[in-house]
PDB file of C-alpha atoms in Angstrom:
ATOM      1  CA  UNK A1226     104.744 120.093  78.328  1.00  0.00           C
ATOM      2  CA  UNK A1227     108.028 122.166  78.936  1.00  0.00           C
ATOM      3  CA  UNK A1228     107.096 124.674  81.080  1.00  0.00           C
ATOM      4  CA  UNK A1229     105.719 121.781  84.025  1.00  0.00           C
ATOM      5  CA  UNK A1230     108.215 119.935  86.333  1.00  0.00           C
ATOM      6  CA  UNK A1231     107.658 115.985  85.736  1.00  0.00           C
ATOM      7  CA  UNK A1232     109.006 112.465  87.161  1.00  0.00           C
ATOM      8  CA  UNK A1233     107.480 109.950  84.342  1.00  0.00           C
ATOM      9  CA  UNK A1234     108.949 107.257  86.380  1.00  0.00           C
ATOM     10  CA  UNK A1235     112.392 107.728  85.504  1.00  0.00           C
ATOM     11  CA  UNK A1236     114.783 107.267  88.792  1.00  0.00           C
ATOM     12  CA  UNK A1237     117.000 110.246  87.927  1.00  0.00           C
ATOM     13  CA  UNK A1238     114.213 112.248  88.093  1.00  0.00           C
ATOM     14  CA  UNK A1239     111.827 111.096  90.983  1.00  0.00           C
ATOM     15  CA  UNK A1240     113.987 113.438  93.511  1.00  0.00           C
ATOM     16  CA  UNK A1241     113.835 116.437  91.889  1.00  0.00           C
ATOM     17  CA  UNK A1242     111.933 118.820  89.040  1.00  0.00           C
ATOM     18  CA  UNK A1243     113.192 119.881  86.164  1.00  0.00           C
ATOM     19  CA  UNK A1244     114.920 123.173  85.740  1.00  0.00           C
ATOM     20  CA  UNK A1245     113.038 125.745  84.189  1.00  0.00           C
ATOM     21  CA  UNK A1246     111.143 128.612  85.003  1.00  0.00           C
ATOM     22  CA  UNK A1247     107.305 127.719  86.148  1.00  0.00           C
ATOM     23  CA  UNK A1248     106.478 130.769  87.834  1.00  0.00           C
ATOM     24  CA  UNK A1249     104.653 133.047  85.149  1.00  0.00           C
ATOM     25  CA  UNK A1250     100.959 132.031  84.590  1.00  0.00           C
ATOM     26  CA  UNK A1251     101.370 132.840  80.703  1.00  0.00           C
ATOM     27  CA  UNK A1252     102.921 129.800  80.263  1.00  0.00           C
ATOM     28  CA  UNK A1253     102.834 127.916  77.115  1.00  0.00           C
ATOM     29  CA  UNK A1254     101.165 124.854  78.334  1.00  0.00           C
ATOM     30  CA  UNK A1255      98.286 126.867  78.997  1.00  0.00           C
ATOM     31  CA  UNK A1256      95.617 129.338  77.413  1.00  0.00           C
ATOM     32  CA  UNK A1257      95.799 132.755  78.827  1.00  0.00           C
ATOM     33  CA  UNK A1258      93.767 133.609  81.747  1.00  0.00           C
ATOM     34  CA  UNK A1259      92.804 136.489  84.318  1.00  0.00           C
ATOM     35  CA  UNK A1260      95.493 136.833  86.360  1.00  0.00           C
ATOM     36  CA  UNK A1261      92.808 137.299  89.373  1.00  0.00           C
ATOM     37  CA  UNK A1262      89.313 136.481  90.758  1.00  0.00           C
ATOM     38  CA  UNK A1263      87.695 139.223  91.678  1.00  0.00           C
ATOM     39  CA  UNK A1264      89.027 141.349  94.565  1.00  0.00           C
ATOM     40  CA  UNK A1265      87.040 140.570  98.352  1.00  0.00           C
ATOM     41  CA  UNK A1266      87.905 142.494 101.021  1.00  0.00           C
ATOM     42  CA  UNK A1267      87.598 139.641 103.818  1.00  0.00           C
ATOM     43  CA  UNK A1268      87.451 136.031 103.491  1.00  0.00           C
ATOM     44  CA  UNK A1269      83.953 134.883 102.843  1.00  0.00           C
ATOM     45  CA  UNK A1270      81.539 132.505 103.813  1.00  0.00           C
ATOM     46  CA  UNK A1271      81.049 129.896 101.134  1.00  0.00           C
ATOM     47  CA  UNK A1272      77.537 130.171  99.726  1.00  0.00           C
ATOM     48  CA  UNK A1273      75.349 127.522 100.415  1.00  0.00           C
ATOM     49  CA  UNK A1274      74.246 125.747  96.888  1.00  0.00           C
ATOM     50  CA  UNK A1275      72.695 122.361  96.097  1.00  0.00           C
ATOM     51  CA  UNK A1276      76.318 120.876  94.745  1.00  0.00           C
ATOM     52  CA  UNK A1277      78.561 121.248  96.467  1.00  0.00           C
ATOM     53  CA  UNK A1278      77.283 120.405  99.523  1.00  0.00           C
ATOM     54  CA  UNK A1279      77.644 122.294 103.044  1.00  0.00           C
ATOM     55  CA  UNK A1280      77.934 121.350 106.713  1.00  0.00           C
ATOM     56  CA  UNK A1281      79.278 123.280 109.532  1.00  0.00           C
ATOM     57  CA  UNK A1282      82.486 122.801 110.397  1.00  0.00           C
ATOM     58  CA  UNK A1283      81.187 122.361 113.985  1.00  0.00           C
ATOM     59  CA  UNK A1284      79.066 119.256 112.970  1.00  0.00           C
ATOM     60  CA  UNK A1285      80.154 116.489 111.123  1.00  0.00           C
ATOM     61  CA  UNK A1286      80.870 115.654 107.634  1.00  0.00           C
ATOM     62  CA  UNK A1287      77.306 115.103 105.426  1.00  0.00           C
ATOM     63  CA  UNK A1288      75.901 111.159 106.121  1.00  0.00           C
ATOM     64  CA  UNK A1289      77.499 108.899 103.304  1.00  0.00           C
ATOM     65  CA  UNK A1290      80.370 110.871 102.735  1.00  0.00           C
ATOM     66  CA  UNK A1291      84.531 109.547 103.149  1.00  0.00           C
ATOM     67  CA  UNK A1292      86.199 112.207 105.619  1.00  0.00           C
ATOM     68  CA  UNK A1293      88.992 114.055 102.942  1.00  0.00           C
ATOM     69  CA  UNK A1294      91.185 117.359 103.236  1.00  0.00           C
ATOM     70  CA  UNK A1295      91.921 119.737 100.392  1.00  0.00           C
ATOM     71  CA  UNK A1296      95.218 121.217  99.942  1.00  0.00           C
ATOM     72  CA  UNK A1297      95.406 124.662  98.261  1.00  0.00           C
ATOM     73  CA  UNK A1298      99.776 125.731  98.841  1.00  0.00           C
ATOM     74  CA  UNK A1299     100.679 128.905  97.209  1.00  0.00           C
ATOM     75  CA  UNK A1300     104.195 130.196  96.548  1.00  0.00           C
ATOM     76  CA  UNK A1301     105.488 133.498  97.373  1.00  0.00           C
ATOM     77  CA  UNK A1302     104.321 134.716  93.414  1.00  0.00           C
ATOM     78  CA  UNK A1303     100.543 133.947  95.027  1.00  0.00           C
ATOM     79  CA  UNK A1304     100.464 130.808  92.409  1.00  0.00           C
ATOM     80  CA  UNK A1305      98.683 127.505  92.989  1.00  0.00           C
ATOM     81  CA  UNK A1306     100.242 123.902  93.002  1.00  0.00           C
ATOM     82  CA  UNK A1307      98.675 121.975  91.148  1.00  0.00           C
ATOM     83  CA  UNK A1308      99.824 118.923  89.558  1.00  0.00           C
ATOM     84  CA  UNK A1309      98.535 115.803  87.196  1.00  0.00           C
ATOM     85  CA  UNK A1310      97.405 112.634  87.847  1.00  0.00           C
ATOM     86  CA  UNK A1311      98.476 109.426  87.044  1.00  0.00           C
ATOM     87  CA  UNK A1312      95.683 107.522  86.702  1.00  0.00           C
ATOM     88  CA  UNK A1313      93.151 110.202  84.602  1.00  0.00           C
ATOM     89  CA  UNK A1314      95.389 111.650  81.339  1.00  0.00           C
ATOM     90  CA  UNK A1315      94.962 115.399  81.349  1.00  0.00           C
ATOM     91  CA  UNK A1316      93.449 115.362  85.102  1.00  0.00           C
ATOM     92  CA  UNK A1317      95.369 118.161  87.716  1.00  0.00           C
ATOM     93  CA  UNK A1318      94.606 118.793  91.008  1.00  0.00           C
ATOM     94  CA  UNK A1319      95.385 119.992  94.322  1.00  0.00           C
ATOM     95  CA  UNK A1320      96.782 117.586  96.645  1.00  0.00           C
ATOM     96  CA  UNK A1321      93.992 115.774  99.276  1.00  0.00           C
ATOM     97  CA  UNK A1322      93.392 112.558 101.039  1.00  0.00           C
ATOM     98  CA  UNK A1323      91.414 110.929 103.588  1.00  0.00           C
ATOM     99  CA  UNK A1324      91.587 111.600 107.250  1.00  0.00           C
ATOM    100  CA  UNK A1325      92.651 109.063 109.720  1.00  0.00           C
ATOM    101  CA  UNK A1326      90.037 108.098 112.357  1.00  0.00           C
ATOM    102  CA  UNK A1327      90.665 110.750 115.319  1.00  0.00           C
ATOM    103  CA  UNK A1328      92.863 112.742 113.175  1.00  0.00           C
ATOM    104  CA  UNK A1329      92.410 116.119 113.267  1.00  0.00           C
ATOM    105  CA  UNK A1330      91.695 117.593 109.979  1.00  0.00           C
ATOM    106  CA  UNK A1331      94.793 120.096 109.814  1.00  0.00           C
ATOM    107  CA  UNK A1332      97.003 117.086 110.833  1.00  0.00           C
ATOM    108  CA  UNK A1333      95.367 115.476 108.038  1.00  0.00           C
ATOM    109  CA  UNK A1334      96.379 118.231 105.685  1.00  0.00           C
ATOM    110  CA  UNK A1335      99.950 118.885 106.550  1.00  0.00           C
ATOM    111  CA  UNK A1336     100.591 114.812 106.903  1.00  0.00           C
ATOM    112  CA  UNK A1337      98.950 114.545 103.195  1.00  0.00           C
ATOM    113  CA  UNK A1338     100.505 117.340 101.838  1.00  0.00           C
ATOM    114  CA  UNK A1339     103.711 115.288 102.645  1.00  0.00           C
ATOM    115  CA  UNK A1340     103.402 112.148 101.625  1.00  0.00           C
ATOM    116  CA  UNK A1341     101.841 113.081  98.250  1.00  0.00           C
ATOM    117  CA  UNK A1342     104.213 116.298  97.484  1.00  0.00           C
ATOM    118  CA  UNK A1343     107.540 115.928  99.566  1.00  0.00           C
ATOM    119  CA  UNK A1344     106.739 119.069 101.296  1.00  0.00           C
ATOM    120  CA  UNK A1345     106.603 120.420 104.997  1.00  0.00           C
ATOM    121  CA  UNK A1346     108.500 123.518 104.784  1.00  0.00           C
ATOM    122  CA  UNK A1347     104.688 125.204 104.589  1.00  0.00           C
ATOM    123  CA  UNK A1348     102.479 127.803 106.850  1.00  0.00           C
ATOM    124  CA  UNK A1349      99.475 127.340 107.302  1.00  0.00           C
ATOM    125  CA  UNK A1350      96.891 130.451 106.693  1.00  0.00           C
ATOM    126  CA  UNK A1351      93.682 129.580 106.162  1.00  0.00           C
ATOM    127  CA  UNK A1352      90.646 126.916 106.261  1.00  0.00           C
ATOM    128  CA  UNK A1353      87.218 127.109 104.635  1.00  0.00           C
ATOM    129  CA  UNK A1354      84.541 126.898 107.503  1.00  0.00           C
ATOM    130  CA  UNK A1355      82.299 124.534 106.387  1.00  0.00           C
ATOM    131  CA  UNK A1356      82.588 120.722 104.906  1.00  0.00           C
ATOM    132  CA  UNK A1357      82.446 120.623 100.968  1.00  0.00           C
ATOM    133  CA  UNK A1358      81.413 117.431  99.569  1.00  0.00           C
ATOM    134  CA  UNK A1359      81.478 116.409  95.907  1.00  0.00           C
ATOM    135  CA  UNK A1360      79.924 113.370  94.351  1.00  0.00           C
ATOM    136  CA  UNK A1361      81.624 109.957  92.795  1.00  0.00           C
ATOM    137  CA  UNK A1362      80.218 109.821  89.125  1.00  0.00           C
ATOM    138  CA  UNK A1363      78.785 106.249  89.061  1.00  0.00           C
ATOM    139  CA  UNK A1364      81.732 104.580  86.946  1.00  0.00           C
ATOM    140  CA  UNK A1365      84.006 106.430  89.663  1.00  0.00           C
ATOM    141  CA  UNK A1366      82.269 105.013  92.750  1.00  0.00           C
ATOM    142  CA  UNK A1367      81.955 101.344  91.468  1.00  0.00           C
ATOM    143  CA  UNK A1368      86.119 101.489  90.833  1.00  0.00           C
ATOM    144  CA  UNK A1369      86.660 103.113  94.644  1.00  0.00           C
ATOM    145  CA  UNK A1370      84.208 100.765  95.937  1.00  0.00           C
ATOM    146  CA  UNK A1371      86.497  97.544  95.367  1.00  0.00           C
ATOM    147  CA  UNK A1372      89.113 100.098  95.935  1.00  0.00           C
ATOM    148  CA  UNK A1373      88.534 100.695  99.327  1.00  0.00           C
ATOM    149  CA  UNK A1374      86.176  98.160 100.097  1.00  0.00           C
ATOM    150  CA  UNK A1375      82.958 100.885 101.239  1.00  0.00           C
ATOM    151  CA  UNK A1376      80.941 101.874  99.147  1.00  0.00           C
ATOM    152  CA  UNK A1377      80.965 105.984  99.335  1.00  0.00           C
ATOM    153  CA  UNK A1378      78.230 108.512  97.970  1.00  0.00           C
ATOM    154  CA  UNK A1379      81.612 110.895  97.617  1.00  0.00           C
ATOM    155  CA  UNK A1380      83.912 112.852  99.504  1.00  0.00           C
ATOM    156  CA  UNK A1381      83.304 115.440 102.015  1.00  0.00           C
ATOM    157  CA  UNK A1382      86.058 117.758 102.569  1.00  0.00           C
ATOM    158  CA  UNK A1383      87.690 120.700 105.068  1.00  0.00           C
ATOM    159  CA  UNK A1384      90.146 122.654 102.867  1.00  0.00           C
ATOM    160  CA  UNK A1385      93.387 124.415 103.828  1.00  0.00           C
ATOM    161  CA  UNK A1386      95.591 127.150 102.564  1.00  0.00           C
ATOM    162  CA  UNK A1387      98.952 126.750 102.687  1.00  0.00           C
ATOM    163  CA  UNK A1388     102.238 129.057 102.159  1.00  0.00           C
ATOM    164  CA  UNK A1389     104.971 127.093 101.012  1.00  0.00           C
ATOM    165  CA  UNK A1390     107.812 128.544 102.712  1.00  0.00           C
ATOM    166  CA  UNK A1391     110.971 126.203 101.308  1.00  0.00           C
ATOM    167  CA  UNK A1392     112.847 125.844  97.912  1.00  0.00           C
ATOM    168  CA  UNK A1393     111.594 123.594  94.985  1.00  0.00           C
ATOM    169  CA  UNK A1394     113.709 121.115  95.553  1.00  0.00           C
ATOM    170  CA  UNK A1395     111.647 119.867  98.064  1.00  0.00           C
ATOM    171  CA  UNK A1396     109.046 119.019  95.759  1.00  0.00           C
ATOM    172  CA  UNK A1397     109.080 115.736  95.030  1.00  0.00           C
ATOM    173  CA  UNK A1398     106.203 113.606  93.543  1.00  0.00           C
ATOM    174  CA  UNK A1399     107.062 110.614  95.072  1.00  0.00           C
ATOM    175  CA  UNK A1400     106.108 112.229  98.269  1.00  0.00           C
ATOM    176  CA  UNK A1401     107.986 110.459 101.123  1.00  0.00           C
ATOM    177  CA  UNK A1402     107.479 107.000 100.174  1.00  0.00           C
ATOM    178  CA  UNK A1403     105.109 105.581 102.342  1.00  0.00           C
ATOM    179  CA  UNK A1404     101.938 106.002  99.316  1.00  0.00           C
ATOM    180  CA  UNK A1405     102.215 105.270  95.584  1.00  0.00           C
ATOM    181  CA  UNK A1406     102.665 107.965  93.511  1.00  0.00           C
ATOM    182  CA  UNK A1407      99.202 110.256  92.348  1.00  0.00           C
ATOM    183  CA  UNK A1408     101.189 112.885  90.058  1.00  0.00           C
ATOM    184  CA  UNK A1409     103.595 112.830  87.118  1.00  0.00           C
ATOM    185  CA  UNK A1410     104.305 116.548  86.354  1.00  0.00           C
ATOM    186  CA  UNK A1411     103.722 119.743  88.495  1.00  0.00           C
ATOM    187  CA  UNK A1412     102.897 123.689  88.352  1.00  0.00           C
ATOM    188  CA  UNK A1413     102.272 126.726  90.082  1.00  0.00           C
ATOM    189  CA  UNK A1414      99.224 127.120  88.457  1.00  0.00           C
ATOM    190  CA  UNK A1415      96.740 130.090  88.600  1.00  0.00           C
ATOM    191  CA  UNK A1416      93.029 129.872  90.496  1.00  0.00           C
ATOM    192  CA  UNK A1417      91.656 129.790  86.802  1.00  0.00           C
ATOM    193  CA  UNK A1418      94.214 127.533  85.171  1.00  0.00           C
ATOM    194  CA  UNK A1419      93.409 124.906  88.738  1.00  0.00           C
ATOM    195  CA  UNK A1420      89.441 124.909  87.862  1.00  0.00           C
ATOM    196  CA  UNK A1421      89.876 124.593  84.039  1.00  0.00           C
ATOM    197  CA  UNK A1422      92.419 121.453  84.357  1.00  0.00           C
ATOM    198  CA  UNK A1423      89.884 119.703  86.963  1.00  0.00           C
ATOM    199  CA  UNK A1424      87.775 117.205  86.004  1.00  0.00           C
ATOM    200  CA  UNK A1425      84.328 117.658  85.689  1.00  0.00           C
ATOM    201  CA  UNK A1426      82.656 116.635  89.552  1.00  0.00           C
ATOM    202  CA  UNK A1427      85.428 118.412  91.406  1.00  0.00           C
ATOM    203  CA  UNK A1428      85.082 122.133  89.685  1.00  0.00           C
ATOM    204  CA  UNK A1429      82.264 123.032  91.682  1.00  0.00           C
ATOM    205  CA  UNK A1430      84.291 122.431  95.102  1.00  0.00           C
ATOM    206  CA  UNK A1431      87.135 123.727  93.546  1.00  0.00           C
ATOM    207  CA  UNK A1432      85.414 127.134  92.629  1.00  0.00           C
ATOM    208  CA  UNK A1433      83.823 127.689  95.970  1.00  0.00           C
ATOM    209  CA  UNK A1434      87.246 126.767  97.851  1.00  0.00           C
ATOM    210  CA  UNK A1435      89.270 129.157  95.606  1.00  0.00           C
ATOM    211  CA  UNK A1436      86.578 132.096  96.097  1.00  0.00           C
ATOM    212  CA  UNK A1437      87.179 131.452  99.947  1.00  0.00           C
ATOM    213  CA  UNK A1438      90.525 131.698  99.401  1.00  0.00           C
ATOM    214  CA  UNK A1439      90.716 134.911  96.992  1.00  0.00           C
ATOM    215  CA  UNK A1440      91.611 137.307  99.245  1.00  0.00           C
ATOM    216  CA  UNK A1441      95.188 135.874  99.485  1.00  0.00           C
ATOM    217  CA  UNK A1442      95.532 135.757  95.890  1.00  0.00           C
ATOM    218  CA  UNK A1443      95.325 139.658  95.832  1.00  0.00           C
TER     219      UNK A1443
END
């Protein structure tokens, strides 16, 4: 993959990326793509739809659901970080987690964003107004089950936009050290290029978080 910044557990490389360009979205570890979503004049409402499900950000998460925040940081070039996890081969994301109890959700998002990417230097822009919640696939919620120790129906999550205002060297995947590592390689991805390299029960948060969030991809 030699256009994406990786760590593959090699000591020399756990501090910084690689050095090579990442910024174009026609890059060779991906198929081509629109550049764009379609244009919005505003930011939207999400639509209400059977999956994902929606709850006013003024009530609480849906009944059954772990408390998470969603991370969507752009770069100047309007490209999305996205990067690979671990533990599924071939699975990218953006970065989340769970909230602490009492934590306020944006808290939650910058102190994630951290400890999973290395990064503060970032502005914060945006937040979709309503929860999103996605559901564990069964094989998924057995594993977090004896993870955790609850048994969750899924996660229900506030999302965040993010500007990352600092240089690439901050990014480091092995965050700042309090968590295991999630990721092994990184991108500045576009909104297309995020929802095709998701896996399967997290596209249809993933599409209504990115619609939100289209405007600022203009």
């Amino acid at each position: 993959m030699a256009t994406c910044r990786s760590i593959f557990y090699y000591p020399s490389l756990l501090l910084r990326p690689l050095h090579h360009p990442v910024h174009s979205a026609s890059t060779s570890c991906f198929p081509n793509y629109p550049s764009k979503l379609s244009k919005s004049t505003k930011l939207p409402l999400l639509r209400r739809s059977p999956r994902p499900r929606c709850s006013s950000s003024m009530e609480s998460p849906p009944e059954g659901y772990r408390k998470n925040v969603g991370i969507c940081l752009i770069n100047p070039s309007k490209k999305i970080f996205g990067a690979s996890r671990l533990d599924i081969p071939d699975a990218w994301q953006m970065p989340q987690g769970g909230i602490d109890e009492s934590e306020d959700p944006k808290v939650a998002a910058i102190r994630e964003l951290k400890e999973e990417t290395g990064v503060s230097s970032a502005e914060v822009l945006a937040e979709t107004p309503s929860w999103l919640a996605y559901d564990f696939p069964p094989e998924v919620r057995e594993k977090l089950k004896h993870q955790w120790g609850s048994d969750w129906k899924g996660q229900a999550q506030k999302w965040f936009l993010l500007k990352f205002t600092g240089n690439e060297e901050e990014i480091n995947l092995l965050g700042d050290g309090k968590e295991k590592p999630e990721f092994g390689e990184w991108s500045w991805m576009s909104p297309e290029q995020i929802i095709d390299r998701a896996v399967d029960f997290k596209k249809p948060v993933y599409k209504e978080v990115l619609a939100a969030f289209a405007p600022y991809f203009q």
